[in-house]
Short mmCIF file of C-alpha atoms and ligand atoms in Angstrom, two decimals:
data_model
loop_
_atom_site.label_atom_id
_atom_site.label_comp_id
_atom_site.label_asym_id
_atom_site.label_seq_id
_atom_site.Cartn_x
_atom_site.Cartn_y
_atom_site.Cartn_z
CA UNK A 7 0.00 0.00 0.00
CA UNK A 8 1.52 3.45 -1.10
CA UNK A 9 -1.44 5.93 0.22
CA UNK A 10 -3.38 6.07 2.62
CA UNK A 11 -6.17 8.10 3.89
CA UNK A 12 -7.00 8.71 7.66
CA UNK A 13 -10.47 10.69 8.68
CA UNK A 14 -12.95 10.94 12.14
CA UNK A 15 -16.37 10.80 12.15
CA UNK A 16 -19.24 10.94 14.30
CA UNK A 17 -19.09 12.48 18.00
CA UNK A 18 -15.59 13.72 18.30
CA UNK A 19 -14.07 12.30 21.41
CA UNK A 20 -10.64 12.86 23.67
CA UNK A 21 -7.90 11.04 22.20
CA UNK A 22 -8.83 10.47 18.59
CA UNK A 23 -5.74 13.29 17.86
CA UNK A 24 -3.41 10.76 19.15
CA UNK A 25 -5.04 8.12 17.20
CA UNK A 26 -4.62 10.31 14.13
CA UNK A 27 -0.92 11.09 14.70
CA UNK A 28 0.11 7.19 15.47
CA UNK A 29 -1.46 6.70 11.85
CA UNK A 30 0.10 9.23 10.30
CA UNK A 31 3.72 8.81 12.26
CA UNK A 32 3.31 4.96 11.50
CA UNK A 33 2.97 5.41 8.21
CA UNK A 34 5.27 8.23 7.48
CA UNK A 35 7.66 5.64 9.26
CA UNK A 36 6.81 2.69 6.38
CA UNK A 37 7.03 5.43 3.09
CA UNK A 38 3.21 5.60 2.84
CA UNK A 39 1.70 8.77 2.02
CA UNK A 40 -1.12 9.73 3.97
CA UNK A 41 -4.25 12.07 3.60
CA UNK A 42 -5.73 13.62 6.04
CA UNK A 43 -9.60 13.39 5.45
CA UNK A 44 -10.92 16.54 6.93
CA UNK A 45 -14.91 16.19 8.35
CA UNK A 46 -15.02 12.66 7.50
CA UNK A 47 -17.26 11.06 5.03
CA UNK A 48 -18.36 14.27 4.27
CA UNK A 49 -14.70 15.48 3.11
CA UNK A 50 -14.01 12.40 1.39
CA UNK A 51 -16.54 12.94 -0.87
CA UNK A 52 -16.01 16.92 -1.16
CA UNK A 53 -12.39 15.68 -1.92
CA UNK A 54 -11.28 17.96 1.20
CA UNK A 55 -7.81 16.07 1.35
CA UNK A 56 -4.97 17.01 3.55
CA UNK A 57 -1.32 15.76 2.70
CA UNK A 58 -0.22 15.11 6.37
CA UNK A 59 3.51 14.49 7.17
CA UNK A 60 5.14 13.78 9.96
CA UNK A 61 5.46 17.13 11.53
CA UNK A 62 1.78 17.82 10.20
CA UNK A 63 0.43 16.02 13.66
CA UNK A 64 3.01 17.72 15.80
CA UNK A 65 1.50 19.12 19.42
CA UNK A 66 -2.11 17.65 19.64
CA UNK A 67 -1.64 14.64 21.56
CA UNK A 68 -2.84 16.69 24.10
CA UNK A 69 -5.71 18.16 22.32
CA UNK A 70 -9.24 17.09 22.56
CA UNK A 71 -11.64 17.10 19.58
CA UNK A 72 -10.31 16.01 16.33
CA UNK A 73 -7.75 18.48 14.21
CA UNK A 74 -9.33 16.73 11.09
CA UNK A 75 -13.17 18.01 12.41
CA UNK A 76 -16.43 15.23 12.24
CA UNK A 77 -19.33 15.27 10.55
CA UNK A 78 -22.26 13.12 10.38
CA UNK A 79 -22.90 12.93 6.89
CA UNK A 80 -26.36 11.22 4.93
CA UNK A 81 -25.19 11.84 1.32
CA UNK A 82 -22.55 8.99 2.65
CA UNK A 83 -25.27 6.32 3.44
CA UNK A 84 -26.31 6.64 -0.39
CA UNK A 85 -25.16 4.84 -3.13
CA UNK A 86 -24.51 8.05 -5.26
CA UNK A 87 -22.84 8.96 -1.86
CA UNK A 88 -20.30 6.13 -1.77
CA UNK A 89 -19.30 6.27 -5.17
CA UNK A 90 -18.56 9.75 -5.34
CA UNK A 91 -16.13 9.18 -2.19
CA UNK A 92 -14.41 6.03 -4.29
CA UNK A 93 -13.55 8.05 -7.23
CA UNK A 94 -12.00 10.67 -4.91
CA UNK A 95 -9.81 7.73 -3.47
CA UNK A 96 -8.92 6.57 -7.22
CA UNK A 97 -8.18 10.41 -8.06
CA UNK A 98 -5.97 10.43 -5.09
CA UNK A 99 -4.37 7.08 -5.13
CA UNK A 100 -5.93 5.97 -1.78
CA UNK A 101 -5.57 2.51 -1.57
CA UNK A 102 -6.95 1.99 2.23
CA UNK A 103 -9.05 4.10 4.99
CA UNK A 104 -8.43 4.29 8.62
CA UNK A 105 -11.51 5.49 9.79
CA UNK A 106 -11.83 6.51 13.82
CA UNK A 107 -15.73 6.56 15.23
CA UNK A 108 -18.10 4.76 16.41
CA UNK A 109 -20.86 2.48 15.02
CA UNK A 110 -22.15 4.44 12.43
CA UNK A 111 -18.91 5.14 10.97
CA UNK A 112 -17.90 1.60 11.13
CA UNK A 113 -20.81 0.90 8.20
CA UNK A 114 -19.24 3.40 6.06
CA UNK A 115 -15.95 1.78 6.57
CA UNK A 116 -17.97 -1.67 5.97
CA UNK A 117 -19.55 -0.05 3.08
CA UNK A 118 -16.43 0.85 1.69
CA UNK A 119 -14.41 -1.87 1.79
CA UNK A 120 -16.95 -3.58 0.07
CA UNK A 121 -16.63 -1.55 -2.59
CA UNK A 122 -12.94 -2.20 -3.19
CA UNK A 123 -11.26 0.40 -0.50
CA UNK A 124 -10.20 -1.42 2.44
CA UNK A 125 -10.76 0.55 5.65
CA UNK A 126 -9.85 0.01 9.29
CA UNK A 127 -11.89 1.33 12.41
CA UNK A 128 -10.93 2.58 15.28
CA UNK A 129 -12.91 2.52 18.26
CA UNK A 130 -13.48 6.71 18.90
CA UNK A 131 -16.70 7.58 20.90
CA UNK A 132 -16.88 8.48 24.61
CA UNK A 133 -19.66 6.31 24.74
CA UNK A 134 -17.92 3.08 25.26
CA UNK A 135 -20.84 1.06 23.59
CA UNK A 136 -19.37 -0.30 20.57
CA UNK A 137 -19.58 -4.25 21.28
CA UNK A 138 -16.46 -5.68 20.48
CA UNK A 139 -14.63 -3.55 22.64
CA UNK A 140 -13.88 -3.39 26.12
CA UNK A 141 -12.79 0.05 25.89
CA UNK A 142 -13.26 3.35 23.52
CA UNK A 143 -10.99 5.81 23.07
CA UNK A 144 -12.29 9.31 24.66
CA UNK A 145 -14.09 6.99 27.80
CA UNK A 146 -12.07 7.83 30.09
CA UNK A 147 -11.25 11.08 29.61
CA UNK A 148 -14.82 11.73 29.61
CA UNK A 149 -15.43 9.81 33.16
CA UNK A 150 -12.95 11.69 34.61
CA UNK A 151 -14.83 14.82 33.13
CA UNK A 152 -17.89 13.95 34.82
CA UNK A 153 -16.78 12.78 38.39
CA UNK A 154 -14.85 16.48 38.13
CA UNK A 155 -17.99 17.98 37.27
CA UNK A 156 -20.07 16.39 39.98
CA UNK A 157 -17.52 16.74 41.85
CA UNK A 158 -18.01 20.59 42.10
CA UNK A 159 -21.67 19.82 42.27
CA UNK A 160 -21.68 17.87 45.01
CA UNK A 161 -20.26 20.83 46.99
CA UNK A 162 -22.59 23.15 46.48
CA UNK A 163 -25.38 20.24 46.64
CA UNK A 164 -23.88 19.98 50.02
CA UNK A 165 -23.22 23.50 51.49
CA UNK A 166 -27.35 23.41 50.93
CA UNK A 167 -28.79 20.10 51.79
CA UNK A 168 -29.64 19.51 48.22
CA UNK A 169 -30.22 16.40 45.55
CA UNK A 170 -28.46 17.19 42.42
CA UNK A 171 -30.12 15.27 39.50
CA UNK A 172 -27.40 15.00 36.55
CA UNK A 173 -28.17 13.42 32.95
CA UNK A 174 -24.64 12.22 31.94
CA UNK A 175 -24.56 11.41 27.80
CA UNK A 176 -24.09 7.82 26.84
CA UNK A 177 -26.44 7.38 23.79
CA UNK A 178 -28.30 4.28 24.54
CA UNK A 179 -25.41 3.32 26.97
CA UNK A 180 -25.16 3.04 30.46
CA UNK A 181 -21.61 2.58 30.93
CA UNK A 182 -20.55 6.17 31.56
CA UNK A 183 -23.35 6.49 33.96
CA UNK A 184 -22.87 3.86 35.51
CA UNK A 185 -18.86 4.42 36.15
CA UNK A 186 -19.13 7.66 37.02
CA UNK A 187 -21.89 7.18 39.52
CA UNK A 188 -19.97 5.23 41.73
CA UNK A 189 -16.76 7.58 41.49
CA UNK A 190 -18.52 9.52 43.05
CA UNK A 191 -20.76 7.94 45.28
CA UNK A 192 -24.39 8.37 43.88
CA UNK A 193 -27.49 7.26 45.83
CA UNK A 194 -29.21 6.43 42.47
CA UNK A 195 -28.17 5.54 39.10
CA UNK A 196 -30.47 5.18 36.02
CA UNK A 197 -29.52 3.46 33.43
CA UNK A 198 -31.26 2.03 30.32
CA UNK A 199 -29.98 -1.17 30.39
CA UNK A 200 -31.78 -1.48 34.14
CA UNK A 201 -35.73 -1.26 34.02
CA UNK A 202 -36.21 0.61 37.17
CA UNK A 203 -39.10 1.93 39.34
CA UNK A 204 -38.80 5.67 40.72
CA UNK A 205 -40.54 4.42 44.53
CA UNK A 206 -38.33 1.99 44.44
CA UNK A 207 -34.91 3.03 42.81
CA UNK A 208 -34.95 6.89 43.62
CA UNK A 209 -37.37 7.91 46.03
CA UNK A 210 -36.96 5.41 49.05
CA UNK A 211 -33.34 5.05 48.47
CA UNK A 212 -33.28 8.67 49.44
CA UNK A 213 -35.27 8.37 52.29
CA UNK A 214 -33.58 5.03 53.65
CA UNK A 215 -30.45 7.35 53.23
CA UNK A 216 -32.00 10.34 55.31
CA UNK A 217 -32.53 8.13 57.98
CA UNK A 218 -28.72 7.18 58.11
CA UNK A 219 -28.27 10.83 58.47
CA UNK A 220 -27.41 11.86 55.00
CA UNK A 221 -28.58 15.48 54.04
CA UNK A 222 -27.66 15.94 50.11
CA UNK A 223 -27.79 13.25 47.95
CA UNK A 224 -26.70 13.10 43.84
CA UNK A 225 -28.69 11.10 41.21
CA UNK A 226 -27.13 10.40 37.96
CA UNK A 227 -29.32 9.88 35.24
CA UNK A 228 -28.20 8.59 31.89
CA UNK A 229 -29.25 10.54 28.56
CA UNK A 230 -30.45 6.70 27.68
CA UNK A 231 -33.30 7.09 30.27
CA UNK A 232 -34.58 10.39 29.37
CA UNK A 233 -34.18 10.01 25.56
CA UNK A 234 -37.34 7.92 25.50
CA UNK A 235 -39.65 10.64 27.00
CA UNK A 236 -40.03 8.32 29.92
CA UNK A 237 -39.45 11.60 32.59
CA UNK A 238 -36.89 14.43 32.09
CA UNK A 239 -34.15 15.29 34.88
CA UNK A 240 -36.15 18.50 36.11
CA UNK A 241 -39.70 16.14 36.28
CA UNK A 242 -37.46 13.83 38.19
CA UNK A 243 -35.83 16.57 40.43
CA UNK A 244 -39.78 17.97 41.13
CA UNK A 245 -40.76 14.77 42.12
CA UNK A 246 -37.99 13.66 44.68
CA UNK A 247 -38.68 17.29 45.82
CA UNK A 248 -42.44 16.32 46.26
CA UNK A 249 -41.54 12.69 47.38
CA UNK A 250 -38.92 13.26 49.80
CA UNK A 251 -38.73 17.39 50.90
CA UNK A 252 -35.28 17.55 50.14
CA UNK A 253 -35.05 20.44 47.46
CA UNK A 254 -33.48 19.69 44.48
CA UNK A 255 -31.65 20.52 41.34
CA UNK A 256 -31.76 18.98 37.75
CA UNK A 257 -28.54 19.83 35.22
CA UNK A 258 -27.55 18.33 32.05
CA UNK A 259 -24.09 17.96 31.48
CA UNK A 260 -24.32 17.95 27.84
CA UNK A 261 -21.27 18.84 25.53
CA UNK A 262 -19.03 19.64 28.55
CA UNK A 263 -18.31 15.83 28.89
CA UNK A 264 -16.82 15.67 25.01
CA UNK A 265 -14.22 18.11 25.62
CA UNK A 266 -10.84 18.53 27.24
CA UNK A 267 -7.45 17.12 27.15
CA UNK A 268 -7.37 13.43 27.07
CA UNK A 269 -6.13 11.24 29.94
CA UNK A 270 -2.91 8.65 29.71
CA UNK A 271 -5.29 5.65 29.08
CA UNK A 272 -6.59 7.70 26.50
CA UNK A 273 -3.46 8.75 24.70
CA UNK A 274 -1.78 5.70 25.49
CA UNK A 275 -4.71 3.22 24.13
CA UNK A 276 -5.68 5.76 20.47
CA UNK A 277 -1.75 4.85 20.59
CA UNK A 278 -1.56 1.66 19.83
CA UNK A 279 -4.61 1.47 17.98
CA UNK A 280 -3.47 3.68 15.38
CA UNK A 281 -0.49 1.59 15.08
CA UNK A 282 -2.09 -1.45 14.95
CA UNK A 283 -4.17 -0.13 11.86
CA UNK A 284 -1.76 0.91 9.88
CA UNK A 285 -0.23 -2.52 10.62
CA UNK A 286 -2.96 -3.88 9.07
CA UNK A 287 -3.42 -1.97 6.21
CA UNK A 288 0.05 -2.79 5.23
CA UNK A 289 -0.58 -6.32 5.13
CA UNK A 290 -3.21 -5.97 2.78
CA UNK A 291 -5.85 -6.25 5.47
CA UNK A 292 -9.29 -4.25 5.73
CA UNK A 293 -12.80 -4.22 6.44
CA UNK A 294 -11.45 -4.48 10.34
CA UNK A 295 -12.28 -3.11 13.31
CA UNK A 296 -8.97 -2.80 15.90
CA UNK A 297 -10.36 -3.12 19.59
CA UNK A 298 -9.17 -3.80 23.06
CA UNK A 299 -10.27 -7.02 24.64
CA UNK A 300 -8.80 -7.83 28.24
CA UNK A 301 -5.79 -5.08 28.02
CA UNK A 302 -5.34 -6.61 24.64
CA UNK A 303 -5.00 -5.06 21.01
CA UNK A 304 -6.90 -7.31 18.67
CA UNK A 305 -9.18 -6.60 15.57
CA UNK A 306 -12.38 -8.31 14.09
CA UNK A 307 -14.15 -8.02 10.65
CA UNK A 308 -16.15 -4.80 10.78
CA UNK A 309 -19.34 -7.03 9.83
CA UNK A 310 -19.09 -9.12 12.79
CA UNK A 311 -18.23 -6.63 14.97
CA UNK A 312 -21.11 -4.74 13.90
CA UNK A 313 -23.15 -7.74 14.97
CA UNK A 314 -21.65 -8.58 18.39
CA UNK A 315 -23.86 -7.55 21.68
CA UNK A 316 -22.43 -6.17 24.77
CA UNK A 317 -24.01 -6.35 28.24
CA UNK A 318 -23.83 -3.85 31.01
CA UNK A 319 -21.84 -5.62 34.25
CA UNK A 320 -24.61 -6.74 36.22
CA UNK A 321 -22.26 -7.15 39.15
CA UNK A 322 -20.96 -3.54 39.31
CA UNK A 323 -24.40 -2.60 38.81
CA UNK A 324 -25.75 -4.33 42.37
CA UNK A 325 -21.99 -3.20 43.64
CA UNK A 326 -22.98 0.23 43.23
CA UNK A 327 -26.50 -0.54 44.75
CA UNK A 328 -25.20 -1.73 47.89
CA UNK A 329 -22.45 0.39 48.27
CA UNK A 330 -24.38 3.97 47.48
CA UNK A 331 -25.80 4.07 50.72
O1 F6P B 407 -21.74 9.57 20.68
C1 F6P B 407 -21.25 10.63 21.42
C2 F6P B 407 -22.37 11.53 21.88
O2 F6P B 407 -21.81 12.58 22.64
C3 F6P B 407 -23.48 10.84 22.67
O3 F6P B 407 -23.14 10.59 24.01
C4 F6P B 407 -24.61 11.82 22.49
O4 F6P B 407 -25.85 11.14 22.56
C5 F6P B 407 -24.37 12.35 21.11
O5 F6P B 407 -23.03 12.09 20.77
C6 F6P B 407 -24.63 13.83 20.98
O6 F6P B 407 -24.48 14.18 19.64
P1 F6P B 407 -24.41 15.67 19.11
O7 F6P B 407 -23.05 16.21 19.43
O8 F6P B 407 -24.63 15.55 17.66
O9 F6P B 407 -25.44 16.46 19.85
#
């Protein structure tokens, strides 16, 4: 393989610049020319190519967000879509992808390779949900966001005998709720992956709580819960007010929890996966997903990775039941 083109999709997420230099350094190292694709599908098929060298990636493994920008692009998902972004490739010699997202950009990549460009994915949401990994890059960077967030809550939440209610992102994933919960001690955690019952889950967990002498209390609430219209974090926060008499607040984290500088896992882990693709693409290998498994760098065929489940730990999930008390 002579050229190469590297691009990130979907949610940016902490991390995916390091990801994007160890492609670009890796390849640099083994004479292949690289492209940076700048806003992802989207650029690939506006052509909006970047000749990257090795200097080109120099100070922003440091930097959150993505120095090549994301886009979510629907043109891509079309036929007309895809091969407009496979004659750009043959205009530019591109002979294989690495693509860094999530999911969604992993069926482009699919998509793609089908169609004669082999691509790679990289794991890149802050999600954590993709199934055949154990870890995304941008996770932890983003749990560590959070339990500094609520951290700061919690002290105001405090200073006034308060329940702060806090809707943490996730998709339709509970993982980052569920982490960041118990760092930092939540009396309740909703998650989607949990059917749960407000008496129940929220409201007497409080008030067995109060009784142990507890005066302020935090709920986390995962975007996953409210996304269905089943109850907002303000109808929630009104009705542990009404249920309990502790007053209480309702905030939604929102974009906060994408940003920042990523974390050593994060850097370290985008590391090696970069590598790792560009590894692969050498051999002659696409339509893979790299992933960690157990501490492990391994990769999987992008279809049956796209097909693979992946469960919420039903044991942390009770830990953080019994211990939140
Ligand atoms: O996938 C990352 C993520 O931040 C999700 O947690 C969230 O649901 C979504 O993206 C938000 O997307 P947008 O930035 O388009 O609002």
């Amino acid at each position: 393989m002579k050229t190469i083109g590297v691009l990130t999709s979907g949610g940016d997420a902490p991390g995916m610049n390091a990801a994007v230099r160890a492609v670009v350094r890796t390849a640099c190292e083994n004479h292949i020319k690289v492209y940076g694709i700048d806003r992802g599908y989207k650029g690939l098929m506006e052509g909006s190519l970047i000749p990257m060298e090795i200097r080109t990636v120099c100070d922003i493994i440091h930097r959150g967000g993505t120095m090549l920008h994301s886009a979510r692009s629907k043109e891509f998902a079309t036929e007309e879509g895809m091969q407009k972004a496979i004659e750009i490739c043959h205009a530019y010699g591109i002979e294989g992808i690495v693509v860094i997202g999530g999911d969604g950009s992993f069926r482009g990549a699919r998509d793609l390779s089908e169609r004669g460009i082999p691509c790679v994915g990289i794991p890149g949401t802050i999600d954590n949900d993709i199934a055949c990994c154990d870890y995304t890059i941008g996770y932890d960077t983003c749990l560590n966001t959070i339990m500094e967030m609520v951290d700061r809550i919690r002290d105001t939440s405090a200073s006034h005998d308060r329940c702060s209610v806090i809707e943490v992102m996730g998709r339709r994933a509970g993982y980052l709720a569920l982490n960041a919960g118990i760092a930092v001690g939540a009396t309740a955690i909703l998650i989607p992956e949990v059917e749960f019952d407000l008496k129940r889950d929220v409201f007497d967990r409080i008030r067995r709580t109060q009784k142990t002498g507890k005066k302020h209390f935090l709920v986390i609430v995962a975007e996953g819960v409210t996304a269905d219209g089943n109850i907002t974090v303000d109808e929630l926060a009104k009705a542990i007010e009404e249920e309990t008499g502790v007053e209480s607040r309702a905030m939604v984290l929102a974009h906060v929890q994408r940003g920042g500088s990523p974390t050593v896992r994060d850097r370290v882990v985008a590391s090696q996966m970069g590598y790792r693709a560009v590894e692969l693409l050498m051999d002659g290998i696409g339509n893979r997903v790299v992933a960690m498994q157990k501490d492990q760098i391994v990769d999987y065929d992008i279809f049956e990775a796209l097909n693979m489940k992946k469960h919420i730990d039903m044991n942390l999930y009770k830990m953080a039941n019994i211990i939140s008390i």
